[in-house]
Amino acid sequence: MHNQPQHFHAQAEAALADKELRANFRGAMDYLRDKRKTAFADAGEESAIRDRAEAIRRRCLSKLPELLEQLESNCIANGIRVHWAENAEQANAIFTDIIQSHGGTLAVKGKSMVSEEIELNDAMAKEGITCLESDMGEYIVQLGRETPSHIIMPAIHKNKQQVADLFAEHVPGFEHTLDVDTLIQTGRRVLREKYRTADVGVSGVNFAVAETGTLCLVENEGNGRMCTTVPEVHIAITGIEKVVEFLADVPPLFSALTRSATGQLITTYFNMISGPRKENELDGPKEVHLVLLDNGRSQAFADEELRKTLQCIRCGACMNHCPVYTRIGGHAYGTVYPGPIGKIISPHLMGLEATRDLPTASSLCGACGEVCPVRIPIPELLQRLRHEAKQDPAPGALPLRGQKAAASNTEAFVWRSFALATRQPALYRMLTWCATRLRWLIPRKLGPWTRCRTAPKPAARTLRELMAERNK
């Protein structure tokens, strides 16, 4: 059973106690941060790239309903069949119908976090369809029956020793080695044969261009191109927020994405899928389908402030710079999208009942917001979600799913009492006088607070008394 956000505290505690896991993440995060720093060596250029990427994403989101209709119209004109899914169940039903209509039993899948979001592999397995991951990191976590721990580097929590042990257990004929190139070649040999026999190829979409009906896919391994061109049927799935207005919007976002994600100026592959194989063409799929998934995104879109969450281009830079994620890794969150971006998007996908602890798993240091290539104000959105998890919606505003799920009568009583005391000077002075004279009564153990801190101890005299003595 995979981790769940409802058990975040216990999962985080377990991750902190795992020295090997912490070492793996520490090394990987330092590497990615250095790569990004090198890619953005010029501060002026970095600022310009981020400004432009933010402006594009905000413009496209402001026209989202119209752009989705335009995208559908142009995709259909290109021969791409478009499907709409309100939730994971509907999306999986669409996949099942398409694959079974071709008598398919094997699908090869390129990297797609949206497919993780709908738990596509498990849903297809129930229908007798095997979904084989072809991204090397995803292939490794699939062998280990795990979930990705990072949105661009799914197996970043594993070191080469652990990968070699996994291959020795699951790959026939593998001779144990710690040579990274040999490990990669081993995985590729297994996967290459599967492309030839797969009935369906599945991929995600980085940018869906409304102007032309083009699906853009960014990758480094070439597996995405194999998934989208070798099998007879290609199914792409993406969240509704990935649409951009013009083809000219793609290069600035592509530049911001690759520099922020892996520190590359450009990735090895950039695929533009504009339709199925045409008559007299020798390769490419005969059918191309696009599944557009909502799954809670409309809730974020409906609120002007929370809509900024949908600006995300899934680079993972916020995770790489987050002091919490760096120490506990991705699995502790129990969500598909971990780290800072996961803490602001998961409440829309899963509701605040399940994710109410996640917005509080932040020091609000602001590092995530400082590196976000589209300038999502993550710390501010975290504070907004903390408020929504404990309070009623603002007058006239629609409640979020799970609104007020973290409300506590005890906490509310404490805050009301504090507010009353601070509004009554005489009462406040009496209470602070009592606190200074009776400070020895404060217990040494104060529940979770003193688990890693000393108990607070009031001063022997109040500030008012000290100032009065000083001014005598």
Short mmCIF file of C-alpha atoms in Angstrom, two decimals:
data_model
loop_
_atom_site.label_atom_id
_atom_site.label_comp_id
_atom_site.label_asym_id
_atom_site.label_seq_id
_atom_site.Cartn_x
_atom_site.Cartn_y
_atom_site.Cartn_z
CA MET A 1 0.00 0.00 0.00
CA HIS A 2 1.37 3.41 -0.98
CA ASN A 3 1.75 6.32 1.44
CA GLN A 4 -1.23 8.60 1.97
CA PRO A 5 -1.35 12.33 2.81
CA GLN A 6 -3.56 11.60 5.83
CA HIS A 7 -0.50 9.98 7.45
CA PHE A 8 1.96 12.71 6.54
CA HIS A 9 3.43 13.20 10.03
CA ALA A 10 4.24 9.52 10.57
CA GLN A 11 5.59 9.17 7.02
CA ALA A 12 7.80 12.24 7.43
CA GLU A 13 9.13 10.92 10.73
CA ALA A 14 10.00 7.59 9.11
CA ALA A 15 11.75 9.34 6.21
CA LEU A 16 13.81 11.47 8.61
CA ALA A 17 14.98 8.32 10.36
CA ASP A 18 16.18 6.76 7.09
CA LYS A 19 19.82 7.89 6.77
CA GLU A 20 20.32 6.32 3.33
CA LEU A 21 17.23 8.05 1.93
CA ARG A 22 18.35 11.40 3.31
CA ALA A 23 21.81 10.99 1.84
CA ASN A 24 20.37 10.09 -1.57
CA PHE A 25 18.16 13.19 -1.60
CA ARG A 26 20.83 15.50 -0.23
CA GLY A 27 23.24 14.57 -3.01
CA ALA A 28 20.62 14.72 -5.75
CA MET A 29 19.18 18.07 -4.66
CA ASP A 30 22.63 19.67 -4.42
CA TYR A 31 23.38 18.43 -7.95
CA LEU A 32 20.14 19.82 -9.41
CA ARG A 33 20.51 23.14 -7.64
CA ASP A 34 24.02 23.59 -8.99
CA LYS A 35 22.81 22.73 -12.51
CA ARG A 36 20.04 25.33 -12.34
CA LYS A 37 22.44 27.94 -10.98
CA THR A 38 24.79 27.34 -13.92
CA ALA A 39 21.92 27.53 -16.44
CA PHE A 40 20.83 30.88 -15.01
CA ALA A 41 24.32 32.35 -14.63
CA ASP A 42 23.08 35.78 -15.76
CA ALA A 43 20.63 37.19 -13.22
CA GLY A 44 19.22 39.65 -15.72
CA GLU A 45 18.54 36.92 -18.26
CA GLU A 46 16.95 34.74 -15.58
CA SER A 47 14.60 37.52 -14.56
CA ALA A 48 13.62 38.22 -18.18
CA ILE A 49 12.92 34.54 -18.89
CA ARG A 50 10.79 34.18 -15.78
CA ASP A 51 8.89 37.40 -16.46
CA ARG A 52 8.01 36.28 -19.97
CA ALA A 53 7.06 32.74 -18.91
CA GLU A 54 4.82 34.11 -16.15
CA ALA A 55 3.12 36.54 -18.53
CA ILE A 56 2.41 33.76 -21.04
CA ARG A 57 0.96 31.41 -18.46
CA ARG A 58 -1.22 34.13 -16.92
CA ARG A 59 -2.53 35.23 -20.33
CA CYS A 60 -3.33 31.67 -21.38
CA LEU A 61 -5.09 30.88 -18.10
CA SER A 62 -7.16 34.05 -18.38
CA LYS A 63 -8.56 32.64 -21.65
CA LEU A 64 -8.61 28.99 -20.63
CA PRO A 65 -12.22 28.07 -21.57
CA GLU A 66 -11.90 29.66 -25.02
CA LEU A 67 -8.47 28.14 -25.64
CA LEU A 68 -9.67 24.65 -24.71
CA GLU A 69 -12.47 24.92 -27.25
CA GLN A 70 -10.00 26.16 -29.88
CA LEU A 71 -7.59 23.34 -29.04
CA GLU A 72 -10.33 20.74 -29.41
CA SER A 73 -11.46 22.19 -32.73
CA ASN A 74 -7.95 22.27 -34.21
CA CYS A 75 -7.00 18.83 -32.87
CA ILE A 76 -10.11 17.34 -34.49
CA ALA A 77 -9.24 19.12 -37.74
CA ASN A 78 -5.79 17.46 -37.52
CA GLY A 79 -7.35 14.03 -37.05
CA ILE A 80 -6.76 13.82 -33.27
CA ARG A 81 -9.72 12.44 -31.34
CA VAL A 82 -10.37 14.53 -28.23
CA HIS A 83 -11.89 13.16 -25.01
CA TRP A 84 -12.88 15.07 -21.87
CA ALA A 85 -12.60 13.54 -18.40
CA GLU A 86 -13.94 15.17 -15.27
CA ASN A 87 -12.12 12.80 -12.92
CA ALA A 88 -9.78 9.81 -12.77
CA GLU A 89 -12.57 7.27 -13.18
CA GLN A 90 -13.74 8.82 -16.43
CA ALA A 91 -10.18 9.10 -17.76
CA ASN A 92 -9.45 5.44 -17.02
CA ALA A 93 -12.75 4.41 -18.67
CA ILE A 94 -11.68 6.28 -21.82
CA PHE A 95 -8.32 4.48 -21.85
CA THR A 96 -10.03 1.13 -21.33
CA ASP A 97 -12.50 1.69 -24.16
CA ILE A 98 -9.81 2.75 -26.63
CA ILE A 99 -7.37 -0.05 -25.82
CA GLN A 100 -10.01 -2.79 -25.69
CA SER A 101 -11.56 -1.62 -28.97
CA HIS A 102 -8.23 -2.58 -30.57
CA GLY A 103 -7.97 -5.85 -28.64
CA GLY A 104 -4.90 -4.45 -26.89
CA THR A 105 -3.22 -6.02 -23.87
CA LEU A 106 0.08 -4.09 -23.70
CA ALA A 107 0.68 -0.35 -23.54
CA VAL A 108 4.08 1.33 -23.30
CA LYS A 109 3.96 4.58 -21.41
CA GLY A 110 6.23 7.60 -21.56
CA LYS A 111 6.63 9.79 -18.52
CA SER A 112 3.33 11.35 -17.50
CA MET A 113 2.48 12.64 -14.04
CA VAL A 114 -1.17 13.00 -15.06
CA SER A 115 -1.28 9.25 -15.74
CA GLU A 116 0.13 8.78 -12.23
CA GLU A 117 -2.59 11.10 -10.96
CA ILE A 118 -5.34 8.80 -12.32
CA GLU A 119 -3.40 5.64 -11.29
CA LEU A 120 -3.56 4.43 -14.88
CA ASN A 121 -1.31 1.38 -14.39
CA ASP A 122 -3.45 -0.07 -11.61
CA ALA A 123 -6.72 0.71 -13.43
CA MET A 124 -5.52 -0.97 -16.63
CA ALA A 125 -4.22 -4.00 -14.71
CA LYS A 126 -7.77 -4.59 -13.45
CA GLU A 127 -8.87 -4.76 -17.10
CA GLY A 128 -6.15 -7.24 -18.03
CA ILE A 129 -4.00 -4.59 -19.74
CA THR A 130 -0.31 -4.22 -18.90
CA CYS A 131 1.08 -0.67 -18.79
CA LEU A 132 4.86 -0.75 -18.99
CA GLU A 133 6.78 2.37 -17.99
CA SER A 134 9.44 3.30 -20.55
CA ASP A 135 11.05 6.30 -18.83
CA MET A 136 14.08 4.82 -17.07
CA GLY A 137 13.24 6.34 -13.70
CA GLU A 138 9.60 5.29 -13.97
CA TYR A 139 10.69 1.80 -15.08
CA ILE A 140 12.85 1.49 -11.95
CA VAL A 141 10.08 2.54 -9.56
CA GLN A 142 7.64 0.25 -11.38
CA LEU A 143 10.00 -2.69 -10.82
CA GLY A 144 10.14 -1.75 -7.16
CA ARG A 145 6.34 -1.37 -7.00
CA GLU A 146 6.80 2.20 -5.83
CA THR A 147 5.56 5.58 -6.94
CA PRO A 148 7.71 8.45 -8.27
CA SER A 149 9.38 10.53 -5.56
CA HIS A 150 10.08 13.52 -7.83
CA ILE A 151 8.11 14.83 -10.78
CA ILE A 152 11.03 14.88 -13.23
CA MET A 153 13.33 12.28 -11.66
CA PRO A 154 11.03 9.53 -10.39
CA ALA A 155 13.75 7.26 -8.95
CA ILE A 156 15.89 9.98 -7.43
CA HIS A 157 15.47 8.38 -4.01
CA LYS A 158 17.49 5.34 -5.12
CA ASN A 159 21.26 5.01 -5.49
CA LYS A 160 23.03 2.77 -8.01
CA GLN A 161 23.41 -0.05 -5.51
CA GLN A 162 19.67 -0.16 -4.95
CA VAL A 163 18.96 -0.03 -8.70
CA ALA A 164 21.41 -2.86 -9.36
CA ASP A 165 19.78 -4.98 -6.66
CA LEU A 166 16.38 -4.31 -8.23
CA PHE A 167 17.58 -5.35 -11.70
CA ALA A 168 19.17 -8.49 -10.26
CA GLU A 169 15.81 -9.42 -8.76
CA HIS A 170 13.59 -8.65 -11.78
CA VAL A 171 15.64 -8.66 -15.01
CA PRO A 172 16.54 -12.17 -16.27
CA GLY A 173 20.20 -12.61 -17.19
CA PHE A 174 21.37 -9.40 -15.50
CA GLU A 175 24.92 -9.61 -14.21
CA HIS A 176 25.22 -7.51 -11.09
CA THR A 177 27.17 -4.31 -11.66
CA LEU A 178 27.31 -0.80 -10.26
CA ASP A 179 28.36 0.70 -13.56
CA VAL A 180 25.70 3.30 -14.34
CA ASP A 181 26.05 3.04 -18.14
CA THR A 182 25.60 -0.72 -17.98
CA LEU A 183 22.53 -0.33 -15.76
CA ILE A 184 20.97 2.10 -18.23
CA GLN A 185 21.74 -0.13 -21.21
CA THR A 186 20.19 -3.09 -19.40
CA GLY A 187 16.93 -1.22 -18.90
CA ARG A 188 16.91 0.01 -22.49
CA ARG A 189 17.40 -3.50 -23.91
CA VAL A 190 14.34 -4.71 -21.99
CA LEU A 191 12.21 -1.76 -23.08
CA ARG A 192 13.22 -1.62 -26.74
CA GLU A 193 11.68 -4.98 -27.49
CA LYS A 194 8.41 -3.89 -25.88
CA TYR A 195 7.97 -0.94 -28.27
CA ARG A 196 7.72 -3.40 -31.17
CA THR A 197 5.01 -5.50 -29.59
CA ALA A 198 2.95 -2.87 -27.74
CA ASP A 199 -0.60 -2.26 -28.95
CA VAL A 200 -0.81 1.30 -27.62
CA GLY A 201 1.63 4.07 -26.72
CA VAL A 202 0.76 6.47 -23.90
CA SER A 203 2.36 9.85 -23.24
CA GLY A 204 1.84 13.07 -21.37
CA VAL A 205 1.82 16.56 -22.88
CA ASN A 206 3.98 19.49 -21.79
CA PHE A 207 2.23 22.12 -23.91
CA ALA A 208 -0.97 21.81 -25.99
CA VAL A 209 -1.08 24.57 -28.61
CA ALA A 210 -4.60 25.88 -29.24
CA GLU A 211 -3.60 27.81 -32.37
CA THR A 212 -2.44 24.73 -34.27
CA GLY A 213 -3.79 21.72 -32.35
CA THR A 214 -0.22 20.57 -31.67
CA LEU A 215 0.84 18.46 -28.69
CA CYS A 216 4.39 19.19 -27.46
CA LEU A 217 6.39 16.65 -25.50
CA VAL A 218 9.73 17.40 -23.80
CA GLU A 219 12.11 14.54 -22.95
CA ASN A 220 15.73 13.40 -22.84
CA GLU A 221 15.64 9.64 -23.35
CA GLY A 222 13.85 9.17 -26.67
CA ASN A 223 11.29 6.87 -25.05
CA GLY A 224 8.59 9.49 -25.51
CA ARG A 225 9.22 9.53 -29.26
CA MET A 226 9.14 5.72 -29.36
CA CYS A 227 5.84 5.62 -27.43
CA THR A 228 4.23 8.18 -29.67
CA THR A 229 5.40 6.82 -33.03
CA VAL A 230 5.93 3.04 -32.94
CA PRO A 231 2.59 1.60 -31.67
CA GLU A 232 -0.43 1.83 -33.98
CA VAL A 233 -2.40 3.86 -31.43
CA HIS A 234 -1.16 6.82 -29.37
CA ILE A 235 -3.10 8.16 -26.38
CA ALA A 236 -1.91 11.44 -24.85
CA ILE A 237 -3.26 12.66 -21.53
CA THR A 238 -2.87 16.08 -19.94
CA GLY A 239 -4.46 18.41 -17.44
CA ILE A 240 -6.67 21.14 -18.90
CA GLU A 241 -4.27 23.85 -17.71
CA LYS A 242 -1.47 22.85 -20.13
CA VAL A 243 -3.01 24.65 -23.10
CA VAL A 244 -1.14 27.64 -24.56
CA GLU A 245 -2.55 30.11 -27.04
CA PHE A 246 0.13 30.37 -29.75
CA LEU A 247 2.94 28.20 -31.07
CA ALA A 248 5.18 31.19 -30.36
CA ASP A 249 4.38 30.78 -26.66
CA VAL A 250 6.20 27.45 -26.54
CA PRO A 251 9.91 28.44 -26.95
CA PRO A 252 9.98 30.82 -23.93
CA LEU A 253 8.22 28.26 -21.74
CA PHE A 254 10.48 25.49 -23.06
CA SER A 255 13.56 27.54 -22.16
CA ALA A 256 12.25 28.26 -18.67
CA LEU A 257 11.30 24.61 -18.15
CA THR A 258 14.57 22.94 -19.14
CA ARG A 259 16.82 25.42 -17.34
CA SER A 260 14.78 25.16 -14.16
CA ALA A 261 14.30 21.40 -14.25
CA THR A 262 17.67 19.91 -15.21
CA GLY A 263 19.84 22.93 -15.86
CA GLN A 264 19.81 22.24 -19.61
CA LEU A 265 19.53 24.96 -22.22
CA ILE A 266 17.61 22.48 -24.37
CA THR A 267 16.57 18.84 -23.96
CA THR A 268 17.70 16.02 -26.22
CA TYR A 269 14.23 15.56 -27.72
CA PHE A 270 11.35 17.93 -28.36
CA ASN A 271 8.38 16.23 -30.00
CA MET A 272 5.56 18.02 -31.80
CA ILE A 273 2.58 15.75 -32.45
CA SER A 274 0.12 17.18 -34.93
CA GLY A 275 -1.97 14.17 -35.89
CA PRO A 276 -2.00 10.52 -36.94
CA ARG A 277 -0.06 9.07 -39.85
CA LYS A 278 -1.15 10.54 -43.18
CA GLU A 279 -1.76 8.57 -46.33
CA ASN A 280 1.51 7.44 -47.98
CA GLU A 281 3.50 8.18 -44.79
CA LEU A 282 5.57 5.22 -43.59
CA ASP A 283 5.58 5.69 -39.83
CA GLY A 284 3.63 7.16 -36.96
CA PRO A 285 0.46 5.95 -35.23
CA LYS A 286 -2.72 5.36 -37.18
CA GLU A 287 -4.81 6.85 -34.38
CA VAL A 288 -4.03 9.68 -31.96
CA HIS A 289 -6.26 10.43 -28.98
CA LEU A 290 -6.04 13.32 -26.52
CA VAL A 291 -7.58 13.00 -23.05
CA LEU A 292 -8.13 16.35 -21.30
CA LEU A 293 -8.45 15.89 -17.54
CA ASP A 294 -10.04 18.29 -15.06
CA ASN A 295 -9.86 16.40 -11.75
CA GLY A 296 -10.23 19.44 -9.49
CA ARG A 297 -8.43 21.98 -11.66
CA SER A 298 -11.67 23.89 -12.28
CA GLN A 299 -11.86 24.59 -8.54
CA ALA A 300 -8.47 26.29 -8.63
CA PHE A 301 -9.37 28.11 -11.86
CA ALA A 302 -12.55 29.56 -10.34
CA ASP A 303 -10.58 31.52 -7.70
CA GLU A 304 -8.42 34.32 -9.08
CA GLU A 305 -5.70 33.88 -6.45
CA LEU A 306 -5.65 30.07 -6.41
CA ARG A 307 -5.65 30.06 -10.24
CA LYS A 308 -1.95 30.93 -10.06
CA THR A 309 -1.39 27.32 -9.00
CA LEU A 310 -2.23 26.29 -12.58
CA GLN A 311 0.66 28.34 -13.98
CA CYS A 312 2.97 25.44 -13.06
CA ILE A 313 4.98 23.89 -15.92
CA ARG A 314 6.16 20.93 -13.78
CA CYS A 315 9.90 21.67 -13.64
CA GLY A 316 10.41 20.55 -10.04
CA ALA A 317 12.68 23.49 -9.13
CA CYS A 318 10.59 24.29 -6.07
CA MET A 319 11.20 20.77 -4.74
CA ASN A 320 14.94 20.94 -5.35
CA HIS A 321 15.20 24.10 -3.25
CA CYS A 322 12.73 23.19 -0.51
CA PRO A 323 14.37 22.45 2.88
CA VAL A 324 11.47 20.18 3.83
CA TYR A 325 11.39 18.13 0.60
CA THR A 326 15.20 17.82 0.61
CA ARG A 327 15.05 16.12 4.01
CA ILE A 328 12.00 13.87 3.73
CA GLY A 329 11.82 13.15 -0.01
CA GLY A 330 8.69 12.74 -2.10
CA HIS A 331 7.04 9.60 -0.74
CA ALA A 332 6.43 11.11 2.71
CA TYR A 333 3.82 13.46 1.25
CA GLY A 334 1.65 10.56 0.06
CA THR A 335 0.58 12.48 -3.05
CA VAL A 336 1.43 12.25 -6.75
CA TYR A 337 2.84 15.78 -6.71
CA PRO A 338 5.15 16.19 -3.67
CA GLY A 339 7.03 19.21 -2.39
CA PRO A 340 5.86 22.83 -2.54
CA ILE A 341 3.88 22.53 -5.78
CA GLY A 342 2.21 19.38 -4.46
CA LYS A 343 1.17 21.19 -1.30
CA ILE A 344 -0.77 23.77 -3.29
CA ILE A 345 -2.18 21.60 -6.08
CA SER A 346 -3.06 18.41 -4.18
CA PRO A 347 -5.79 20.10 -2.07
CA HIS A 348 -7.65 20.76 -5.35
CA LEU A 349 -7.15 17.24 -6.67
CA MET A 350 -7.83 15.36 -3.43
CA GLY A 351 -9.66 17.82 -1.19
CA LEU A 352 -8.54 19.48 2.04
CA GLU A 353 -9.85 16.59 4.15
CA ALA A 354 -7.05 14.34 2.90
CA THR A 355 -4.36 17.00 2.46
CA ARG A 356 -4.98 19.36 5.38
CA ASP A 357 -1.52 18.76 6.90
CA LEU A 358 0.41 19.47 3.71
CA PRO A 359 0.11 23.29 3.58
CA THR A 360 1.59 23.39 7.08
CA ALA A 361 4.65 21.34 6.04
CA SER A 362 6.59 24.46 5.14
CA SER A 363 8.87 26.91 6.90
CA LEU A 364 7.60 29.63 4.50
CA CYS A 365 11.25 30.48 3.80
CA GLY A 366 10.23 31.53 0.28
CA ALA A 367 12.90 29.56 -1.61
CA CYS A 368 10.25 27.84 -3.75
CA GLY A 369 8.78 31.14 -4.90
CA GLU A 370 12.23 32.59 -5.63
CA VAL A 371 13.11 29.85 -8.12
CA CYS A 372 9.71 29.22 -9.71
CA PRO A 373 10.15 29.91 -13.46
CA VAL A 374 6.57 31.20 -13.76
CA ARG A 375 6.66 33.10 -10.47
CA ILE A 376 3.90 31.22 -8.65
CA PRO A 377 3.62 32.85 -5.19
CA ILE A 378 3.79 29.48 -3.43
CA PRO A 379 4.29 30.80 0.15
CA GLU A 380 1.24 33.07 -0.18
CA LEU A 381 -0.87 30.24 -1.60
CA LEU A 382 0.21 27.98 1.26
CA GLN A 383 -0.98 30.57 3.77
CA ARG A 384 -4.26 30.91 1.88
CA LEU A 385 -4.82 27.13 2.01
CA ARG A 386 -3.95 27.05 5.71
CA HIS A 387 -6.69 29.62 6.23
CA GLU A 388 -9.19 27.73 4.06
CA ALA A 389 -8.47 24.52 5.97
CA LYS A 390 -9.54 26.16 9.24
CA GLN A 391 -12.03 28.89 8.39
CA ASP A 392 -15.31 29.34 6.55
CA PRO A 393 -15.06 30.62 2.96
CA ALA A 394 -15.04 34.37 2.43
CA PRO A 395 -18.49 35.89 1.90
CA GLY A 396 -19.66 35.16 -1.64
CA ALA A 397 -16.82 32.72 -2.32
CA LEU A 398 -17.42 29.08 -3.20
CA PRO A 399 -16.15 26.64 -0.54
CA LEU A 400 -13.16 24.51 -1.46
CA ARG A 401 -13.51 20.76 -1.33
CA GLY A 402 -12.88 19.92 2.32
CA GLN A 403 -13.23 23.53 3.45
CA LYS A 404 -12.54 23.92 7.19
CA ALA A 405 -11.36 20.29 7.44
CA ALA A 406 -8.56 21.21 9.89
CA ALA A 407 -10.73 23.39 12.15
CA SER A 408 -10.21 22.76 15.87
CA ASN A 409 -12.51 23.95 18.65
CA THR A 410 -9.58 24.09 21.08
CA GLU A 411 -7.48 26.20 18.73
CA ALA A 412 -10.43 28.47 18.00
CA PHE A 413 -11.01 28.95 21.76
CA VAL A 414 -7.34 29.80 22.33
CA TRP A 415 -7.34 32.42 19.57
CA ARG A 416 -10.62 33.95 20.72
CA SER A 417 -9.23 34.19 24.27
CA PHE A 418 -6.00 35.77 23.04
CA ALA A 419 -7.96 38.28 20.94
CA LEU A 420 -10.11 39.16 23.96
CA ALA A 421 -7.07 39.65 26.22
CA THR A 422 -5.25 41.87 23.73
CA ARG A 423 -8.33 44.08 23.38
CA GLN A 424 -8.60 44.61 27.17
CA PRO A 425 -5.42 46.29 28.55
CA ALA A 426 -6.29 45.64 32.20
CA LEU A 427 -6.99 41.98 31.55
CA TYR A 428 -3.80 41.66 29.48
CA ARG A 429 -1.67 43.19 32.26
CA MET A 430 -3.21 40.87 34.85
CA LEU A 431 -2.60 37.77 32.72
CA THR A 432 1.01 38.69 31.92
CA TRP A 433 1.64 39.47 35.61
CA CYS A 434 0.32 36.02 36.52
CA ALA A 435 2.40 34.38 33.80
CA THR A 436 5.64 35.97 35.10
CA ARG A 437 4.97 35.12 38.76
CA LEU A 438 3.67 31.62 38.13
CA ARG A 439 6.12 30.66 35.40
CA TRP A 440 7.48 27.83 37.50
CA LEU A 441 4.14 26.06 37.03
CA ILE A 442 4.66 25.61 33.28
CA PRO A 443 5.26 21.87 32.69
CA ARG A 444 8.45 20.70 30.97
CA LYS A 445 6.46 18.54 28.56
CA LEU A 446 3.99 20.37 26.29
CA GLY A 447 3.04 17.66 23.82
CA PRO A 448 4.39 17.88 20.23
CA TRP A 449 5.92 21.33 20.90
CA THR A 450 8.54 19.99 23.32
CA ARG A 451 9.26 16.86 21.26
CA CYS A 452 12.15 18.74 19.67
CA ARG A 453 12.15 22.04 21.59
CA THR A 454 12.50 23.21 25.19
CA ALA A 455 9.34 24.42 26.92
CA PRO A 456 8.82 28.20 26.70
CA LYS A 457 9.45 30.07 29.96
CA PRO A 458 8.11 33.61 30.53
CA ALA A 459 10.52 36.26 31.82
CA ALA A 460 10.56 37.05 35.54
CA ARG A 461 9.09 40.52 34.91
CA THR A 462 6.83 41.90 32.19
CA LEU A 463 8.18 44.38 29.66
CA ARG A 464 5.92 47.06 31.14
CA GLU A 465 7.48 46.50 34.60
CA LEU A 466 11.01 46.56 33.21
CA MET A 467 10.35 49.82 31.37
CA ALA A 468 8.76 51.36 34.46
CA GLU A 469 11.85 50.50 36.55
CA ARG A 470 14.16 51.87 33.88
CA ASN A 471 12.28 55.19 33.70
CA LYS A 472 12.24 55.81 37.45
#
